[in-house]
Coordinates of C-alpha atoms and ligand atoms in Angstrom, one line a residue:
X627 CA 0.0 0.0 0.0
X628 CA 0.9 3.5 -0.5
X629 CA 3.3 5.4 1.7
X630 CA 2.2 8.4 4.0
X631 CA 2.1 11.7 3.0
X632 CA 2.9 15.3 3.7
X633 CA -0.1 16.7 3.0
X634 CA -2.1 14.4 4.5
X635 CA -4.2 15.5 8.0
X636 CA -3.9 13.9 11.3
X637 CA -6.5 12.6 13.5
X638 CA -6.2 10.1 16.5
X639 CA -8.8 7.5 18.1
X640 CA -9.7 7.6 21.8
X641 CA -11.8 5.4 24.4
X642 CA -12.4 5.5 27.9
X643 CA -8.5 4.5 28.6
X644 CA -7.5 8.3 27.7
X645 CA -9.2 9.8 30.6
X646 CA -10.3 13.3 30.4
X647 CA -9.5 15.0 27.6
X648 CA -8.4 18.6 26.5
X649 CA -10.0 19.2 23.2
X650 CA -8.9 22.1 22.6
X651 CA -5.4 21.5 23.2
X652 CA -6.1 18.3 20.6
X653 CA -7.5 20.6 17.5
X654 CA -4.4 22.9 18.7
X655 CA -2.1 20.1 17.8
X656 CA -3.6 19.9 14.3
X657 CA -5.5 16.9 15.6
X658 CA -8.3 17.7 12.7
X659 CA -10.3 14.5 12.8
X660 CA -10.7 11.7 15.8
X661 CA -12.9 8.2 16.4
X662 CA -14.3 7.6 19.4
X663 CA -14.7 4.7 20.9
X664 CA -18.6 3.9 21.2
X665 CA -19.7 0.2 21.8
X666 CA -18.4 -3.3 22.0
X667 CA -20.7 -6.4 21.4
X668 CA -24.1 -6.2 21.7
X669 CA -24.4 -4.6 25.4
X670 CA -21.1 -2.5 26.4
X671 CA -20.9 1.1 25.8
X672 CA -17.9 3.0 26.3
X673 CA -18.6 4.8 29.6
X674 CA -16.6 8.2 28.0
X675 CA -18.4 7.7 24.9
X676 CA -20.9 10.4 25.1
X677 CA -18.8 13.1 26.9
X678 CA -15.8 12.4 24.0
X679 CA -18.4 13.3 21.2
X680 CA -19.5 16.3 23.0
X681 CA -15.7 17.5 24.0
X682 CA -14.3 16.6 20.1
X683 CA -16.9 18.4 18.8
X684 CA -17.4 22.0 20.7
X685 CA -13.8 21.9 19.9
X686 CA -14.6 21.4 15.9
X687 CA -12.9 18.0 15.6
X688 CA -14.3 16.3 12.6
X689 CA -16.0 13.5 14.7
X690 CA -16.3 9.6 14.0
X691 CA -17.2 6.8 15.9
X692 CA -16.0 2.7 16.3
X693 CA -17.9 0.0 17.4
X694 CA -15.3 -3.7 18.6
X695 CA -17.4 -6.5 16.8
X696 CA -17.2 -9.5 19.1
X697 CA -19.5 -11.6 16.7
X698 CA -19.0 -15.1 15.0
X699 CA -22.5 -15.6 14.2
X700 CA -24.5 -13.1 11.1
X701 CA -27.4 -13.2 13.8
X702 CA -25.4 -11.7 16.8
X703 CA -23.3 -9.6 14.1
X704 CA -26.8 -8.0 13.4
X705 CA -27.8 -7.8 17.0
X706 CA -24.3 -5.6 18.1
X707 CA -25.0 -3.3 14.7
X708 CA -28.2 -2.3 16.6
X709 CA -26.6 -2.1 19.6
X710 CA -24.1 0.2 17.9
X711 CA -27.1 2.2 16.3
X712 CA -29.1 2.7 19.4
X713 CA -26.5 4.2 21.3
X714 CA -25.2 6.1 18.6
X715 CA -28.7 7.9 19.3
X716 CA -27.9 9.7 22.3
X717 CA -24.9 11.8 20.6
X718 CA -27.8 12.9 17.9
X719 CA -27.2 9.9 15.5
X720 CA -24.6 9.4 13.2
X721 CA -26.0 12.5 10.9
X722 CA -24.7 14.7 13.6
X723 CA -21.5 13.2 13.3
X724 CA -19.3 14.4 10.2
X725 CA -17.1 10.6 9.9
X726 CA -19.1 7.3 9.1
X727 CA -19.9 4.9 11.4
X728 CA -17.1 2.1 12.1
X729 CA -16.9 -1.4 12.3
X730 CA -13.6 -2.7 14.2
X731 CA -12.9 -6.2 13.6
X732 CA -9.7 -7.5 14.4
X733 CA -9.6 -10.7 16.1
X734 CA -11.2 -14.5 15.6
X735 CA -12.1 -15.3 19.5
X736 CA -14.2 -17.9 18.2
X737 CA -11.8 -19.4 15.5
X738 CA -14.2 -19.5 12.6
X739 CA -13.5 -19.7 9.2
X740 CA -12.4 -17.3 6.6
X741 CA -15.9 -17.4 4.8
X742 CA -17.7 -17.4 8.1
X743 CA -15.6 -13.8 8.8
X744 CA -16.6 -12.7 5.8
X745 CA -20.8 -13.7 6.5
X746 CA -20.5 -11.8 9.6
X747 CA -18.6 -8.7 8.6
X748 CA -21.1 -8.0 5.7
X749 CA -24.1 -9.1 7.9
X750 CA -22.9 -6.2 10.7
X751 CA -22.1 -3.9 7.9
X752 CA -25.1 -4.1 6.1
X753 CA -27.4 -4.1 8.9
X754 CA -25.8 -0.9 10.4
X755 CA -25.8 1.3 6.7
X756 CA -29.8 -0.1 6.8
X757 CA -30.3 1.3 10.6
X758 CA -28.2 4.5 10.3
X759 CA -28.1 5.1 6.4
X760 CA -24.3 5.7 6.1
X761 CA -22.0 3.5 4.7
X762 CA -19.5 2.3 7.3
X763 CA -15.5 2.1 7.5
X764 CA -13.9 -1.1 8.4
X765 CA -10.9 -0.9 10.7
X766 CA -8.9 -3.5 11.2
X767 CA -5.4 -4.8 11.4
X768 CA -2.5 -5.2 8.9
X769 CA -2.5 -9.3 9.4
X770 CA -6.2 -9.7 9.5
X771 CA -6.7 -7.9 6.8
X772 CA -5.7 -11.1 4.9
X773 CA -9.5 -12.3 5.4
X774 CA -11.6 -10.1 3.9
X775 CA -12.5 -11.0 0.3
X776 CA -13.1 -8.7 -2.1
X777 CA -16.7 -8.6 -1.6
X778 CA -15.6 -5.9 1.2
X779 CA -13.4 -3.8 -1.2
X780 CA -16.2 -1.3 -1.4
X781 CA -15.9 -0.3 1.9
X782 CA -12.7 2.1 3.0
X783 CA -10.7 0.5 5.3
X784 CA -8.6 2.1 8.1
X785 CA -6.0 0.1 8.7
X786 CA -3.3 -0.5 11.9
X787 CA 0.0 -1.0 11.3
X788 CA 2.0 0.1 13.7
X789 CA 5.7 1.1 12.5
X790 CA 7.7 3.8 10.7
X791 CA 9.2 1.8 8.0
X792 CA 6.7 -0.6 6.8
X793 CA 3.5 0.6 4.7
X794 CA 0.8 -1.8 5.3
X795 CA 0.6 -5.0 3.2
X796 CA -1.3 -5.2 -0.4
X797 CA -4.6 -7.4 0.5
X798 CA -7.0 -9.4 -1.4
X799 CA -9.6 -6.6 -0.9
X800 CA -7.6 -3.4 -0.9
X801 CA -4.9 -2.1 -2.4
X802 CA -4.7 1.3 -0.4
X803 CA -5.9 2.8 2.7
X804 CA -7.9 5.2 3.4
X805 CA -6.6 6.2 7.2
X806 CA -3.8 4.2 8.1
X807 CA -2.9 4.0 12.2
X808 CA 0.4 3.7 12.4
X809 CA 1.4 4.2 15.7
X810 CA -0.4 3.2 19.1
X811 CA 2.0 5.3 21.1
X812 CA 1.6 8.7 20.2
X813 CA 2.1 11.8 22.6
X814 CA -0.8 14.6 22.0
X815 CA -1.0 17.5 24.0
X816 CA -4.6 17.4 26.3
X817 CA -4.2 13.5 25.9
X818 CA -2.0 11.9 29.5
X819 CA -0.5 8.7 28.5
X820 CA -0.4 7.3 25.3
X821 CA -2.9 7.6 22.5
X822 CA -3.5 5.7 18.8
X823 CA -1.9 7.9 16.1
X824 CA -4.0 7.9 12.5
X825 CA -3.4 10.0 8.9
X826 CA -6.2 10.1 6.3
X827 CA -5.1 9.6 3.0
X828 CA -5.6 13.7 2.0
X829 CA -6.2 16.6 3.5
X830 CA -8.9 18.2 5.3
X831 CA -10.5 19.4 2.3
X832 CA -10.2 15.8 0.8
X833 CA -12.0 14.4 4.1
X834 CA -15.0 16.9 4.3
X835 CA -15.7 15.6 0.3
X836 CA -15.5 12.1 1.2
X837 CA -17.5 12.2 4.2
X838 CA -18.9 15.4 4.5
X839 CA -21.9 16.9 3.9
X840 CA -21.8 19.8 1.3
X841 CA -22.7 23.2 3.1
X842 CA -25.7 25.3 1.7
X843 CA -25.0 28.8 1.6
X844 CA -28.3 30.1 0.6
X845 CA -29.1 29.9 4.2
X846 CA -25.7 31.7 6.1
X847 CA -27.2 30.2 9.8
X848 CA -27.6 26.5 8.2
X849 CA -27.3 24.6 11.6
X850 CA -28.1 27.4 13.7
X851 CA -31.4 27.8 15.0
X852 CA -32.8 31.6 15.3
X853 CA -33.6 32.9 18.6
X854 CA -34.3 36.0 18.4
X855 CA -34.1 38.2 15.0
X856 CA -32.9 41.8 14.0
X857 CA -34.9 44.4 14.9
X858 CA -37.8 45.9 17.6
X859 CA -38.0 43.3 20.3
X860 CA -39.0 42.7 24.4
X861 CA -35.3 42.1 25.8
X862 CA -35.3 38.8 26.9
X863 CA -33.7 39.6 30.5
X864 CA -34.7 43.4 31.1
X865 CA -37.9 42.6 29.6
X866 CA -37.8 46.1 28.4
X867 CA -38.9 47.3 24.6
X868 CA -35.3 47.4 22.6
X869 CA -33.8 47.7 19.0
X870 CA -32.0 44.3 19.2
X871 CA -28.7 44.8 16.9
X872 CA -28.2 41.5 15.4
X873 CA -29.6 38.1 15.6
X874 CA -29.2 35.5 18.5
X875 CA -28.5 32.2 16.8
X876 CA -28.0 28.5 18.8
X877 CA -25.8 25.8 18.2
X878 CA -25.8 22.5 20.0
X879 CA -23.8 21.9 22.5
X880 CA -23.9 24.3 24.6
X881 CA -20.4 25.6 23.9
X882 CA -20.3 23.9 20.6
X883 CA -18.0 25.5 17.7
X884 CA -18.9 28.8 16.2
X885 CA -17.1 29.4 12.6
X886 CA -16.6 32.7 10.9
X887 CA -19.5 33.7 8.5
X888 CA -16.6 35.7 6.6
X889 CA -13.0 36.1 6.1
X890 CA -11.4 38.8 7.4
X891 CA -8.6 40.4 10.2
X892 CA -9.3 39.6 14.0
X893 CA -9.7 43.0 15.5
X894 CA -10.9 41.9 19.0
X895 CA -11.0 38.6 20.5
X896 CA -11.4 38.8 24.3
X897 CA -14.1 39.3 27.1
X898 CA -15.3 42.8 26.6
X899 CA -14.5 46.0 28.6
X900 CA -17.1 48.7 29.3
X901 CA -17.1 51.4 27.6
X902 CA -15.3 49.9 24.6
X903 CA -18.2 49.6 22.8
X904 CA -18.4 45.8 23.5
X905 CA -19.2 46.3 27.0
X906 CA -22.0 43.0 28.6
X907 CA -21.0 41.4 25.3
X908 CA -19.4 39.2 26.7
X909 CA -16.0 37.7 25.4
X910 CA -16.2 38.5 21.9
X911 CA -14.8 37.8 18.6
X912 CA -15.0 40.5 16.0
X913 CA -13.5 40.5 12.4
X914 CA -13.2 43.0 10.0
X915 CA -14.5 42.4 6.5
X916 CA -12.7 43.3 3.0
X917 CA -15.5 46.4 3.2
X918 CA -14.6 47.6 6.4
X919 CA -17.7 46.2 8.2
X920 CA -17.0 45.0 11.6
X921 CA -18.7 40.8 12.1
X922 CA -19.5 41.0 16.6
X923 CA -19.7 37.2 17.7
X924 CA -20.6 37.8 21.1
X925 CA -20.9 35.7 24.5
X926 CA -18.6 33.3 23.2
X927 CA -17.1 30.9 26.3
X928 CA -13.6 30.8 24.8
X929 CA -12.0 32.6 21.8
X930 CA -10.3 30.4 19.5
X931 CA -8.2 33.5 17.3
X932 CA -6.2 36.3 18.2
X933 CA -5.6 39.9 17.2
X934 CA -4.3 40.7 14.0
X935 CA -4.9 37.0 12.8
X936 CA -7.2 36.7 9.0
X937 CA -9.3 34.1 9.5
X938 CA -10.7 32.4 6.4
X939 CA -14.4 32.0 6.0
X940 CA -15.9 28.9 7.9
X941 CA -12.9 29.0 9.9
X942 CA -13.3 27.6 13.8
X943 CA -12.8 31.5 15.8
X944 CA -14.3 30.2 19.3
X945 CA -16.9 28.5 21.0
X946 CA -20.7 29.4 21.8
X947 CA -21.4 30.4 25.7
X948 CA -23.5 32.8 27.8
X949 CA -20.4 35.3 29.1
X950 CA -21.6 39.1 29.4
X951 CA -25.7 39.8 29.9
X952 CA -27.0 36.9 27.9
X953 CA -29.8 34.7 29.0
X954 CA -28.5 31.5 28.0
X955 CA -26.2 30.0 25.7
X956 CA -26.3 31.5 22.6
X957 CA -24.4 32.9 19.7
X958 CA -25.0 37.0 19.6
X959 CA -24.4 38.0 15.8
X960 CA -24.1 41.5 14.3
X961 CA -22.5 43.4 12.1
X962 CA -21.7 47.0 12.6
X963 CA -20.8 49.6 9.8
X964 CA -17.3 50.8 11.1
X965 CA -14.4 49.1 13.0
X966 CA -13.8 52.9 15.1
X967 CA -14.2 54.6 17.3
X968 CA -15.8 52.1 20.0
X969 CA -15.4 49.3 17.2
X970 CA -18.5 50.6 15.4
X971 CA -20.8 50.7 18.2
X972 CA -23.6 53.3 18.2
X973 CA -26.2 54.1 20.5
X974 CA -29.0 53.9 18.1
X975 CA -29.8 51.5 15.4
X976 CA -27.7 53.7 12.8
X977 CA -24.4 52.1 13.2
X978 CA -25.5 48.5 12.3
X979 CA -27.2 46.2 9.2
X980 CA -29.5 43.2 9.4
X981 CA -26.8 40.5 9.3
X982 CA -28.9 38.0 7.4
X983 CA -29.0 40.0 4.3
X984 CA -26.3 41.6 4.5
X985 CA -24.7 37.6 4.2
X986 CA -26.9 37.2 1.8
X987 CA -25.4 40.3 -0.5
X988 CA -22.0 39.4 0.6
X989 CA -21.6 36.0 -0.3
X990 CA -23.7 37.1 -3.6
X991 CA -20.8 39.1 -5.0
X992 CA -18.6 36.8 -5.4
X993 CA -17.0 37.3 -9.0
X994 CA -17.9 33.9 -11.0
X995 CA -21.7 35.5 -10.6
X996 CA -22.6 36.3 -14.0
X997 CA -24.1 40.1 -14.4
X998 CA -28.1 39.7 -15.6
X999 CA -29.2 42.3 -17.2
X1000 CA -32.3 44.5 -16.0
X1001 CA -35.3 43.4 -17.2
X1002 CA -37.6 45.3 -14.5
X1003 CA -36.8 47.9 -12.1
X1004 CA -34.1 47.4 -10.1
X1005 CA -35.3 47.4 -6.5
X1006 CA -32.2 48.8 -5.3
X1007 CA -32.8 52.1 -7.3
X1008 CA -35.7 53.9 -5.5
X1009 CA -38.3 55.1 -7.4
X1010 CA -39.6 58.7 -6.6
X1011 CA -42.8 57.9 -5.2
X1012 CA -41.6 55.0 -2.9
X1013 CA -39.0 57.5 -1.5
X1014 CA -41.5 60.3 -0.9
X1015 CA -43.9 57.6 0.4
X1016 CA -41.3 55.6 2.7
X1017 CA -40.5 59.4 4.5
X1018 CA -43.7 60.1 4.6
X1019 CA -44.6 57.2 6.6
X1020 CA -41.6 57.3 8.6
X1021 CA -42.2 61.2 9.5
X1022 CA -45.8 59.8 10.8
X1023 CA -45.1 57.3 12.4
X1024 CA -47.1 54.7 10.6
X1025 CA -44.1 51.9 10.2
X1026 CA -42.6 51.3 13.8
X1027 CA -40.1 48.5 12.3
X1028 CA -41.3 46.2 14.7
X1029 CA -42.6 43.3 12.8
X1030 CA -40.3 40.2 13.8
X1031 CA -36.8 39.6 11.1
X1032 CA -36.8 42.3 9.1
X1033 CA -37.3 46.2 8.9
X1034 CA -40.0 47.1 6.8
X1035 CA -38.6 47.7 2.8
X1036 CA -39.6 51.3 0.8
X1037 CA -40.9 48.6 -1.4
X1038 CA -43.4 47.4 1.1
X1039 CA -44.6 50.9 2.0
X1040 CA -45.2 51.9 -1.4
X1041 CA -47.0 48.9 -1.9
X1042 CA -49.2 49.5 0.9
X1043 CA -49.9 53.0 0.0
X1044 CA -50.8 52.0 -3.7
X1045 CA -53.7 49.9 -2.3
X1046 CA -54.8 52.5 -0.3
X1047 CA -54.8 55.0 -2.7
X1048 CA -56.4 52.4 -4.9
X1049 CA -59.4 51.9 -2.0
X1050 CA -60.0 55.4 -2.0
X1051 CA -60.4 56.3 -6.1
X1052 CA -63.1 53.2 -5.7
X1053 CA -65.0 54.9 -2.6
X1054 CA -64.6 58.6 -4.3
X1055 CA -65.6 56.8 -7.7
X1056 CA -68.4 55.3 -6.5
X1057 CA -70.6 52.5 -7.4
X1058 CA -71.1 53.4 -11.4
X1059 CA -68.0 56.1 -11.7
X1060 CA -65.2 55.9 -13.3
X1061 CA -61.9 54.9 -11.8
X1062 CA -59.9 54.5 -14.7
X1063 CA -61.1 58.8 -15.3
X1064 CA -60.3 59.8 -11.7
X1065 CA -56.7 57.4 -11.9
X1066 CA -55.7 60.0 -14.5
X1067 CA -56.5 62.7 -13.1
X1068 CA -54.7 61.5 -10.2
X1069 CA -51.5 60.6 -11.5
X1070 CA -51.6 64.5 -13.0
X1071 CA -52.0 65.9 -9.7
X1072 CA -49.2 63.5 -8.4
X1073 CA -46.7 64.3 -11.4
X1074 CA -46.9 68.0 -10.4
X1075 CA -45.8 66.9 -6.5
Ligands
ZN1072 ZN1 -28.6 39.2 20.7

């Protein structure tokens, strides 16, 4: 098989024998992927199982898990595969995980045959892909390797062999590996003792295609859930009527990962003073976009950047918590016009945009978007009448911006004043006059201001 590699990205497998774990000491040590031990015939769970998930992945490890197949029957094979599956459930299932399912079969405690192997490795596999509906990896070791057939070749195999000279062997079923463990003595900062040492054949890129799931843009807050939106709200601890400045957004765990929405230059990443302009924020991320607008990530339990470092978009910059006045965890989002004085911060509403659209517009200029031409009015280029319309209803009052998301558009307004004026020519008409007359007249009277 093929020789390790440069490029390629480490990862490491743990079970309850590690201990307690620093995670983020782990993804510090360019630890970007691990397997965690989950189950073991068709009863045992790994006592650390759940709180390993939950550590790797507020810490933004790409997260797998392995279940040590103990069966020498297709019937009991079956019965640990829902074993495996069941308590895969109380992580979120293996959809919330971003590596496949494994199986780890390694030994022959009950000395069957080759082809019995075989019937009980595909009878496990098979039966977990049905109950989880990803396709598992097989892990197992350089010697017993040898009895797979080549029925199994469609699975990728992680494969142990332990040594710094020797690639693993060439094997009826596979001619490369996919992750290779090659050492199961390996020193990684957070980790006491010794820990299993893995490479995946490409890097971190190559691993998120293989496994990953593709992430949808069109919605920026994809596997967030929205709290609370932009704009007029009842503060959720003062209880008192407030513009709220960006959007609160929740990501499970508790102090799961929070990524950068956009690229940019770290301009803050600590708890925040008062008076700065990021005072009861909390500790707080905040990166400075190519146009100069400041991106607040606020109430963060741990920053994961620092000052002065560009951070690429979807980039790991901390982790979600409830530091500052927050009522819970949560993820406090919002993007403010100007990096100074105060970072941007305003007293009123002035200083800051509705972050989901202004996403929205960002990530919509990138340059391979092809330039449509105008076929009816741009909305971006205000018409006359919406304008005077839109101050007119501003200057009485009769839009208070307080409808949930969103402030209201001139669009909207003018919309809503067309109908009314609309209602009106009918009453004025009457039942037998004529609108269509009264319209023109109307729009004559409206052309002279
Ligand atoms: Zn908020």
């Amino acid at each position: 098989m093929q020789q390790r590699n440069e490029g390629n990205i480490q990862g490491i497998d743990v079970s309850r024998y590690q201990g307690k774990i620093d995670w983020l000491q782990v993804k510090a040590d360019k630890r970007e992927f691990v397997f965690i031990k989950a189950t073991e015939g068709q009863t045992y769970t790994d006592p650390k199982f759940a709180a390993n998930v939950k550590g790797a992945l507020s810490a933004g490890l790409l997260v797998g898990t392995y279940h040590f197949l103990r069966a020498t029957s297709a019937e009991v094979a079956k019965a640990e595969a829902a074993h495996y599956a069941k308590s895969l459930e109380a992580v979120g299932g293996v959809k919330a995980l971003q590596l496949p399912p494994v199986m780890d079969y390694e030994n022959n405690p009950g000395g069957i045959s080759k082809a019995q192997i075989n019937i009980v490795a595909k009878a496990f596999l098979t039966e977990l892909e049905r109950l989880t509906g990803v396709k598992p990896i097989i892990y197992t070791g350089n010697s017993f390797a040898g009895n797979f057939d080549t029925g199994l070749s469609g699975y990728d195999l992680w494969i142990a062999r332990y040594s710094n000279t020797k690639v693993p062997d060439d094997q009826p079923a596979w001619k490369t590996w996919d992750i290779w463990q090659y050492s199961d003595s390996g020193k990684v900062p957070g980790i006491t003792g010794s820990v299993d040492l893995n490479e995946f054949n490409g890097s971190l890129a190559d691993l998120k295609k293989r496994y990953g799931k593709e992430q949808d843009m069109s919605n920026p807050f994809d596997g967030y859930r929205i709290t609370s939106p932009f704009g007029m709200r009842k503060h959720p601890v003062s209880g008192v009527n407030k513009f709220h400045r960006g959007v609160d957004l929740v990501v499970s765990p508790a102090d799961g990962p929070i990524y950068a929405f956009v690229a940019g230059e770290v301009m803050h990443a600590k708890m925040g003073v008062s008076g700065s302009g990021f005072g009861n924020y909390g500790i707080v991320v905040a990166i400075k976009d190519d146009k100069g607008y400041l991106h607040v990530y606020a109430h963060l339990s741990a920053a994961g950047v620092k000052v002065g470092q560009q951070v690429k978009r979807g980039q790991l910059i901390g982790k979600q918590g409830s530091t500052g006045i927050s009522s819970g965890a949560h993820l406090h989002y919002e993007v403010r016009k100007a990096c100074t004085p105060q970072y941007g911060y305003t007293t009123t509403e002035a200083g800051v945009v509705e972050p989901t659209q202004y996403l929205i517009n960002y990530y919509g200029l990138k340059p391979n978007k092809e330039d449509k031409p105008v076929t009816v009015r741009d909305i971006n280029l205000v018409s006359a009448w919406a304008e005077a319309s839109w101050k007119e209803a501003q200057a009485n009052g009769y839009f208070d911006g307080s409808r949930p998301g969103a402030p209201i558009t001139r669009e909207e307004s003018a919309i809503v004043i067309n109908r009314l004026r609309r209602n009106f020519l009918a009453l004025i008409a009457g039942v037998n006059g004529d609108v269509k007359d009264l319209d023109e007249r109307l729009q004559k009277i409206e052309a002279e201001g």
